[in-house]
Short mmCIF file of C-alpha atoms and ligand atoms in Angstrom, two decimals:
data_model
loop_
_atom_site.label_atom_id
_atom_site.label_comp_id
_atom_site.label_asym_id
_atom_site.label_seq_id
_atom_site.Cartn_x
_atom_site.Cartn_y
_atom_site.Cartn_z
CA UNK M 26 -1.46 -10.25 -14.04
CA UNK M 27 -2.22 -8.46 -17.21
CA UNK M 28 1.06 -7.33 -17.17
CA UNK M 29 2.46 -10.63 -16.95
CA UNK M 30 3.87 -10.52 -21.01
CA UNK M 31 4.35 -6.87 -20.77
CA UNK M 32 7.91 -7.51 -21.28
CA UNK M 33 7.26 -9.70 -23.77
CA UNK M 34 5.54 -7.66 -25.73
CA UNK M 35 7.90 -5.13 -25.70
CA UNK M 36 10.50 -7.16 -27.20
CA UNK M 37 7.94 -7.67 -29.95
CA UNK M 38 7.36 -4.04 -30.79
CA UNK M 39 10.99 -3.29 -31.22
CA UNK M 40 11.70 -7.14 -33.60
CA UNK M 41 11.63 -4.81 -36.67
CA UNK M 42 14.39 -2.55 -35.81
CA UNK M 43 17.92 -3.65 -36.77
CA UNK M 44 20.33 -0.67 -35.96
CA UNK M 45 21.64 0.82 -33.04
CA UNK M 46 22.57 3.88 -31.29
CA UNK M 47 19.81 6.65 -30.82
CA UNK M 48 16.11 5.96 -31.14
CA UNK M 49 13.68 8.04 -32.47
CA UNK M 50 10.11 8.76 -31.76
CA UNK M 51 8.82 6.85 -34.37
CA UNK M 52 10.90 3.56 -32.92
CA UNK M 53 9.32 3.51 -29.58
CA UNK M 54 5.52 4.52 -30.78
CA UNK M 55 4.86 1.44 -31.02
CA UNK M 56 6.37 0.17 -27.72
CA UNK M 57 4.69 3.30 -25.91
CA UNK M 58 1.31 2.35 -27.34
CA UNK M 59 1.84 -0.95 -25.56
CA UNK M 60 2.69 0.25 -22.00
CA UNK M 61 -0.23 2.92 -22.50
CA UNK M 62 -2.46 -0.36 -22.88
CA UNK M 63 -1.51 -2.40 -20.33
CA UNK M 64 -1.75 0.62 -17.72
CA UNK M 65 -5.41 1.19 -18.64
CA UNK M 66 -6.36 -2.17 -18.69
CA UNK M 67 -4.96 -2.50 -14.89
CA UNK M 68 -6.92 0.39 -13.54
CA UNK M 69 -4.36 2.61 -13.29
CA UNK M 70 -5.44 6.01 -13.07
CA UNK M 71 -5.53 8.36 -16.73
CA UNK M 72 -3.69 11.04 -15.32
CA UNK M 73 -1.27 8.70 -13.93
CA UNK M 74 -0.76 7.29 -17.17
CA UNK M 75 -0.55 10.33 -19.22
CA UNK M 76 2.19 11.59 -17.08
CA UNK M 77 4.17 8.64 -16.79
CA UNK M 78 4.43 7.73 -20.65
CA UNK M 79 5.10 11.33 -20.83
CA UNK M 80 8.07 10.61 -19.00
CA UNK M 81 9.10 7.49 -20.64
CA UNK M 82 9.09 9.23 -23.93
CA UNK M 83 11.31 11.81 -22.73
CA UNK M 84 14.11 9.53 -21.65
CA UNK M 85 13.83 6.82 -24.55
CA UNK M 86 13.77 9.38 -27.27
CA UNK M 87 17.13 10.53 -29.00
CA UNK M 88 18.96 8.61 -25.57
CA UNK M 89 22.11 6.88 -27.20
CA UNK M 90 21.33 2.92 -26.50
CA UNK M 91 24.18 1.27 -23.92
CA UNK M 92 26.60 -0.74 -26.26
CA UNK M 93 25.43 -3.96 -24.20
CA UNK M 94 21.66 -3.65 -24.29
CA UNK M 95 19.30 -3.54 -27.30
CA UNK M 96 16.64 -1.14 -28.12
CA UNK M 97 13.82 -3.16 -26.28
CA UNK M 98 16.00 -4.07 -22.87
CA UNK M 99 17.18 -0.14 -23.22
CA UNK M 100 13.25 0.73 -23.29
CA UNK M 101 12.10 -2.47 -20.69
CA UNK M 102 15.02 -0.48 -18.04
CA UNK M 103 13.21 2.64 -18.39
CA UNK M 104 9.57 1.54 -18.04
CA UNK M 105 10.82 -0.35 -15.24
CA UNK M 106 12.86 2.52 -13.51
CA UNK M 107 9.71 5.17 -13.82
CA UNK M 108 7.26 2.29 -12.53
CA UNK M 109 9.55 2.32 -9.42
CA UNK M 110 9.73 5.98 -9.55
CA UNK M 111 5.46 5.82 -9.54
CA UNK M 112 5.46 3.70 -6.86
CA UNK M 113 8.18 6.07 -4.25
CA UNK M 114 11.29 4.65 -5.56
CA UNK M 115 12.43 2.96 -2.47
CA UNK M 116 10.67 1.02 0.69
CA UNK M 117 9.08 3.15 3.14
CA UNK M 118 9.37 2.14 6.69
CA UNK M 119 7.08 2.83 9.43
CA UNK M 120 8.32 5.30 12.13
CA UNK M 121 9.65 3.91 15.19
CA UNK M 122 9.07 6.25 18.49
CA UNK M 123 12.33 7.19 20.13
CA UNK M 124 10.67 7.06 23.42
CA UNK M 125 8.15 3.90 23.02
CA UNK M 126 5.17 3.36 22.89
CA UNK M 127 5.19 3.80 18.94
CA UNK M 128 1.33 3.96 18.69
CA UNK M 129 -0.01 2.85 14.86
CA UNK M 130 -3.46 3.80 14.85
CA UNK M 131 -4.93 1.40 11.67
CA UNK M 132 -8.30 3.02 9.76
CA UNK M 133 -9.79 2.21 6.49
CA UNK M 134 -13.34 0.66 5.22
CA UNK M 135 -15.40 -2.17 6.48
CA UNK M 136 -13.91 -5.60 4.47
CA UNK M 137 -10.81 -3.53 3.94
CA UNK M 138 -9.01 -5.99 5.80
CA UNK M 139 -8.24 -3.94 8.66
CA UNK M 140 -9.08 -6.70 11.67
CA UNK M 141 -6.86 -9.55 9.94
CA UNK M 142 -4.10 -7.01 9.05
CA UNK M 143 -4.04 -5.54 12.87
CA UNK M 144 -2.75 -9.38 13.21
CA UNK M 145 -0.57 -9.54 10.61
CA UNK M 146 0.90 -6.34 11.26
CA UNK M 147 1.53 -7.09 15.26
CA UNK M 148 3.16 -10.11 14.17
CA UNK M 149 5.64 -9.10 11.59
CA UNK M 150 6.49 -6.82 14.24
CA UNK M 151 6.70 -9.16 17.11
CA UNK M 152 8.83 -11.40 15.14
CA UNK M 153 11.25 -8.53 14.54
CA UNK M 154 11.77 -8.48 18.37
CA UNK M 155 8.98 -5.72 19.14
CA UNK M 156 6.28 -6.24 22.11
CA UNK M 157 3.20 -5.15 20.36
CA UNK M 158 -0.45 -4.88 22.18
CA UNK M 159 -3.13 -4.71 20.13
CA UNK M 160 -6.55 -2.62 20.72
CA UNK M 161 -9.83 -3.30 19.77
CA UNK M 162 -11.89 0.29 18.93
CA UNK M 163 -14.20 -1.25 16.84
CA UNK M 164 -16.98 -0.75 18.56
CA UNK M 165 -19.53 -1.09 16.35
CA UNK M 166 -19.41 -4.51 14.81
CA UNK M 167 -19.04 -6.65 18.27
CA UNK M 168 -16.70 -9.36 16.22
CA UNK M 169 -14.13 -7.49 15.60
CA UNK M 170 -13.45 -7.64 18.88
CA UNK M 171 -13.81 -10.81 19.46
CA UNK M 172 -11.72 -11.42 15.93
CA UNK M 173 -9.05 -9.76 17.45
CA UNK M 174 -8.96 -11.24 20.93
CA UNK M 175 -9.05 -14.50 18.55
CA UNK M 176 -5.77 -13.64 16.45
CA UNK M 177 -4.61 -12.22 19.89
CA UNK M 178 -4.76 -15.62 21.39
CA UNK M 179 -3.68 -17.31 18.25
CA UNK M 180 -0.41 -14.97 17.94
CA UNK M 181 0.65 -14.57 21.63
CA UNK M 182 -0.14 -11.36 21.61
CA UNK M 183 -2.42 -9.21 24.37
CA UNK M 184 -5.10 -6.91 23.08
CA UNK M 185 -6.55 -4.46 24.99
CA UNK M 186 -10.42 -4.21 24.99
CA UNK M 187 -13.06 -1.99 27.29
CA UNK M 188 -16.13 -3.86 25.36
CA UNK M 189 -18.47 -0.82 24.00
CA UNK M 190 -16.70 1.78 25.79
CA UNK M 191 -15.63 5.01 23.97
CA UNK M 192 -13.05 4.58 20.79
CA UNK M 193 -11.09 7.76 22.06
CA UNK M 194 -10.97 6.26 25.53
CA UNK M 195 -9.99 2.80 24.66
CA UNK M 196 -7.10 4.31 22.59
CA UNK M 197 -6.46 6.34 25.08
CA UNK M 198 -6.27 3.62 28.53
CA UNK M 199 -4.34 1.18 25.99
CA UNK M 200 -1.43 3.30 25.61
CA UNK M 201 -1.25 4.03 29.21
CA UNK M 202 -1.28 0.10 29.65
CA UNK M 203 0.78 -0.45 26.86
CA UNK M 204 3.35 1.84 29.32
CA UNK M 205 2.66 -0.32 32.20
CA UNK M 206 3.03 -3.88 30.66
CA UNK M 207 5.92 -2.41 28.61
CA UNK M 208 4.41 -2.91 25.37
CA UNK M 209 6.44 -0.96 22.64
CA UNK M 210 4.24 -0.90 19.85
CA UNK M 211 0.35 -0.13 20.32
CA UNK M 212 -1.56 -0.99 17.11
CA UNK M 213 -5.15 0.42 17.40
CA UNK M 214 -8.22 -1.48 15.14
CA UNK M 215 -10.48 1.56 14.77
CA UNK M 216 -13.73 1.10 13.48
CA UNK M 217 -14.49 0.93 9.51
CA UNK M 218 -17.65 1.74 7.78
CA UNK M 219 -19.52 0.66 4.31
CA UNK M 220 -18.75 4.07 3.15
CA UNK M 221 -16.51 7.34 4.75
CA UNK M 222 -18.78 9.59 6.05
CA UNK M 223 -18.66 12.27 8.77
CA UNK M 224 -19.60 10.65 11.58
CA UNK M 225 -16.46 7.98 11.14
CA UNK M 226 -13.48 10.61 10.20
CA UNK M 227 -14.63 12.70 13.19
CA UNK M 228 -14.27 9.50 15.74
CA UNK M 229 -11.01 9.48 13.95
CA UNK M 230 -10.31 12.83 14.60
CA UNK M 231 -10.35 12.56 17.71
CA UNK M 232 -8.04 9.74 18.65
CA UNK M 233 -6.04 10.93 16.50
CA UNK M 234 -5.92 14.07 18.20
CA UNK M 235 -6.03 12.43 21.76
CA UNK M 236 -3.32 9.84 21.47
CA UNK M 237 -1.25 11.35 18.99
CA UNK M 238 -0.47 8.28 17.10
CA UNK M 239 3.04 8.20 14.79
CA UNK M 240 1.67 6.34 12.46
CA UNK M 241 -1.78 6.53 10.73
CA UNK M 242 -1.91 3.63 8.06
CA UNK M 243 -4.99 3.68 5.55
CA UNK M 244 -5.94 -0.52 4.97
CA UNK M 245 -7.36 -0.64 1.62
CA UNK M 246 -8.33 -3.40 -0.40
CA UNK M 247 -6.26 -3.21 -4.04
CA UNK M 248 -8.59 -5.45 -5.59
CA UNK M 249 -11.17 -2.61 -5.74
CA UNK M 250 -8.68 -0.50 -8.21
CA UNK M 251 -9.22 3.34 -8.19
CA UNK M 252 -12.05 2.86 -5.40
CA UNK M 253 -9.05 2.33 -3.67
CA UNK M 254 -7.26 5.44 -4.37
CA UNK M 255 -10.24 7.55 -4.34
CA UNK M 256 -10.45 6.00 -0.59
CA UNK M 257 -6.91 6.79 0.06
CA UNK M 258 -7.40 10.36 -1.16
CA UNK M 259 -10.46 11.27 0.58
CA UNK M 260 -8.72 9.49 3.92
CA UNK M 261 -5.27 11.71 3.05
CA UNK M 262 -7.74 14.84 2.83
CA UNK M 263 -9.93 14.36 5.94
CA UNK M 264 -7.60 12.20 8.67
CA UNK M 265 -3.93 13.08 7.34
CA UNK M 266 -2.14 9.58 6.81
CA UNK M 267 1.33 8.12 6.76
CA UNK M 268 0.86 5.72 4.62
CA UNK M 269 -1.01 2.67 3.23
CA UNK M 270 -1.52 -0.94 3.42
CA UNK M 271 -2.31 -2.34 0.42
CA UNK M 272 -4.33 -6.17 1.15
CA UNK M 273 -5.39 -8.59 -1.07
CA UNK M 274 -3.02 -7.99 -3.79
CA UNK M 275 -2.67 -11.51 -3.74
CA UNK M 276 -5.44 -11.77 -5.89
CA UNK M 277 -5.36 -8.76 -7.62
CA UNK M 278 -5.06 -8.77 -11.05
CA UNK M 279 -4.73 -5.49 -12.60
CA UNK M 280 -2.02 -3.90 -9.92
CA UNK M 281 -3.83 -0.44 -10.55
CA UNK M 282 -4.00 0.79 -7.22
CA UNK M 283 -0.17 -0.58 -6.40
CA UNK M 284 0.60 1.89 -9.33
CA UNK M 285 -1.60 4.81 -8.93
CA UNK M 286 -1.88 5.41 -4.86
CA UNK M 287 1.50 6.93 -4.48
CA UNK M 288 1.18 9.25 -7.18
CA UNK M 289 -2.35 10.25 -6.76
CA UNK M 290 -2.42 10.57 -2.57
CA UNK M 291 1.87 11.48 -2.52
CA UNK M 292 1.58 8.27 0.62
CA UNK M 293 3.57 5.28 0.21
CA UNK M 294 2.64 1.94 0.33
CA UNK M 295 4.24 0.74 3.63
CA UNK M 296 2.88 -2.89 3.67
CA UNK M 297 0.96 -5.58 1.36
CA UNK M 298 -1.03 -8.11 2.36
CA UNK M 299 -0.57 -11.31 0.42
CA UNK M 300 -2.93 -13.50 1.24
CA UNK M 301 -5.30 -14.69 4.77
CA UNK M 302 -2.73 -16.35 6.47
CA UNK M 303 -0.90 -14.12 9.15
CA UNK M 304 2.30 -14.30 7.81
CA UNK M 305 0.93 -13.14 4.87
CA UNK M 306 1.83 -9.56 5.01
CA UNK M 307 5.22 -7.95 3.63
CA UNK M 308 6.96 -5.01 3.22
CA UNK M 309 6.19 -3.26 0.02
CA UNK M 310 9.17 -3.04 -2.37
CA UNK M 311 8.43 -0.71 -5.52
CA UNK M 312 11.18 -1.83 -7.16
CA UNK M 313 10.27 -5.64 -6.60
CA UNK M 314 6.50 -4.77 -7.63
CA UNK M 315 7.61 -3.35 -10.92
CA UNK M 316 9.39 -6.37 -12.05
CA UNK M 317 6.53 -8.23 -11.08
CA UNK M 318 4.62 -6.10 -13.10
CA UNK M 319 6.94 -6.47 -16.26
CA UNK M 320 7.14 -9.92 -16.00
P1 GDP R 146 -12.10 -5.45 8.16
O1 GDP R 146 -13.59 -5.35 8.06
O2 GDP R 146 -11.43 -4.38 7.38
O3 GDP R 146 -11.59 -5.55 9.56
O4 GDP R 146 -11.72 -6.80 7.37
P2 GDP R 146 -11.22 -8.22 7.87
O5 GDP R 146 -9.91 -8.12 8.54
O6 GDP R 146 -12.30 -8.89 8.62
O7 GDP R 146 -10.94 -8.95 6.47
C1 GDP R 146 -11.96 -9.14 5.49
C2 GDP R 146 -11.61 -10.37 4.67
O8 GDP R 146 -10.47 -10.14 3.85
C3 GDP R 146 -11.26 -11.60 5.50
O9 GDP R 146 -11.88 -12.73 4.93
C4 GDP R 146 -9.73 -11.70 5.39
O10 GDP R 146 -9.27 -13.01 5.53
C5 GDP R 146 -9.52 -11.17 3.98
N1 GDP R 146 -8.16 -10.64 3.77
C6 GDP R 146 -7.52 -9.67 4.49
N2 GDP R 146 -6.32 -9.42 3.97
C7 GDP R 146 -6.14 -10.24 2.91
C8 GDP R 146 -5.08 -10.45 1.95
O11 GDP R 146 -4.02 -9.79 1.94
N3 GDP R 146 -5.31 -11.40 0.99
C9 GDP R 146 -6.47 -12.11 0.93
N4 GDP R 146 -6.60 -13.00 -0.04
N5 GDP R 146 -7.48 -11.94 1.81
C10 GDP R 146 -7.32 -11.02 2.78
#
């Protein structure tokens, strides 16, 4: 990560100062510039950044400095705190229907990760004791179907498929099986596309509408940075989400859209995928990904 010696650098910036007790603006300039730095070179949105040094500034300048830290851990707490803060503070869990089926309907571009994370997901959930069924309403790309009936197989778990049939129907006769076989979550693969367009958030739209799902999560890859959030946001706008899955930050780099999603779309990241295997999905801890971040 480019944060990786964020910390580290930090500690750096504030070498040069020898007393104690409050710092002033000119003290933390320096360590300000650095965090400004590392933000932008991780993709993290301007605004996003503008605001949160804003912030930083506000609570490191003219603060008295705890007796037990010095200037740099005082300033490392803060940064740390307010990249929480950025991210929603605490974990957000998905809602749980008081009268099962909870229906999670997932949506998001094509190579988001959606298919694999439909596995994932079902089997996080399945080891917690749940008795998920998993739907295939992809109907356009004939192996996602098959992919799921795949991981299906693989995981123990029973997906639902009607072939070609229509989306809204297939979400529709898998909840009313999910009933029957006394399935208690229904996780629904819904079709992605190369880009949004109309034709996709109306199909959406309408199973939405139809089955009434209590979760919509948004699958997005973080690796594509602000694409990501400017996916989220136009998803947030059109559909109405509950929150997002964040894949691939495995690989990521930058951790731009970790840190700009919440703030930009006001959804949580609920989820992140960690890597292809299907046990490679976790909950997402904002106060674990900012220490990651800080290194
Ligand atoms: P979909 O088109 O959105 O359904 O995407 P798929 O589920 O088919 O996934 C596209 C590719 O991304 C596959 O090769 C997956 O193995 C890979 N993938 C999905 N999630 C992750 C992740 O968290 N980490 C990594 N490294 N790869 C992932």
């Amino acid at each position: 990560m480019v944060f990786e010696s964020l910390a580290d650098k930090l500690q750096q910036t504030f070498k040069k100062l020898r007393g104690r007790g409050k710092l002033s603006e000119d003290d933390v300039a320096d360590a300000l510039k650095e965090v400004r730095m590392a933000l932008l070179e991780a993709d993290v949105n301007f605004k996003v950044v503008k605001d949160l040094i804003a912030k930083i500034k506000e609570r490191a300048v003219g603060q008295e400095v705890l007796e037990s830290l010095t200037p740099a851990q005082h300033v490392i707490k803060i940064v740390n705190e307010e990249l929480t803060a950025l991210m929603g503070g605490t974990q957000s869990r998905i809602a749980i229907a008081s009268r099962p089926p909870t229906v999670i309907m997932l949506v998001g571009l094509q190579g988001a990760g959606k298919t694999t994370t439909a596995g994932k997901l079902a089997h996080l959930l399945k080891r917690q004791g749940k008795r998920p069924l998993m739907v295939a309403a992809d109907i356009y790309r004939p192996a996602a179907i098959k992919q799921l009936e795949v991981l299906g197989e693989n995981l123990e778990i029973p997906v639902f498929t009607m072939g070609q049939e229509n989306p809204v129907t297939i979400a529709k006769k898998a909840v009313d099986q999910a009933l029957m076989m006394a399935r208690d979550i229904v996780i629904i693969d819904t079709a992605g596309r190369l880009h949004i367009n109309e034709e996709l958030m109306n199909e959406l739209k309408s199973i939405k509408q139809t089955v009434k799902p209590h979760e919509i999560l948004l699958v997005v890859d973080s690796m594509t940075g602000q694409d990501a959030v400017n996916v989220a946001e136009s998803f947030n706008n059109d559909l109405g989400i509950d929150g997002i899955i964040l894949t691939k930050l495995d690989g990521d780099a930058r951790g731009g859209a970790a840190l700009s999603i919440k703030a930009v779309t006001g959804q949580p990241i609920k989820f992140a995928g960690m890597g292809e295997k299907l046990d490679a999905l976790e909950p997402f801890h904002p106060d674990r990904m900012a220490s990651r971040i800080l290194g």
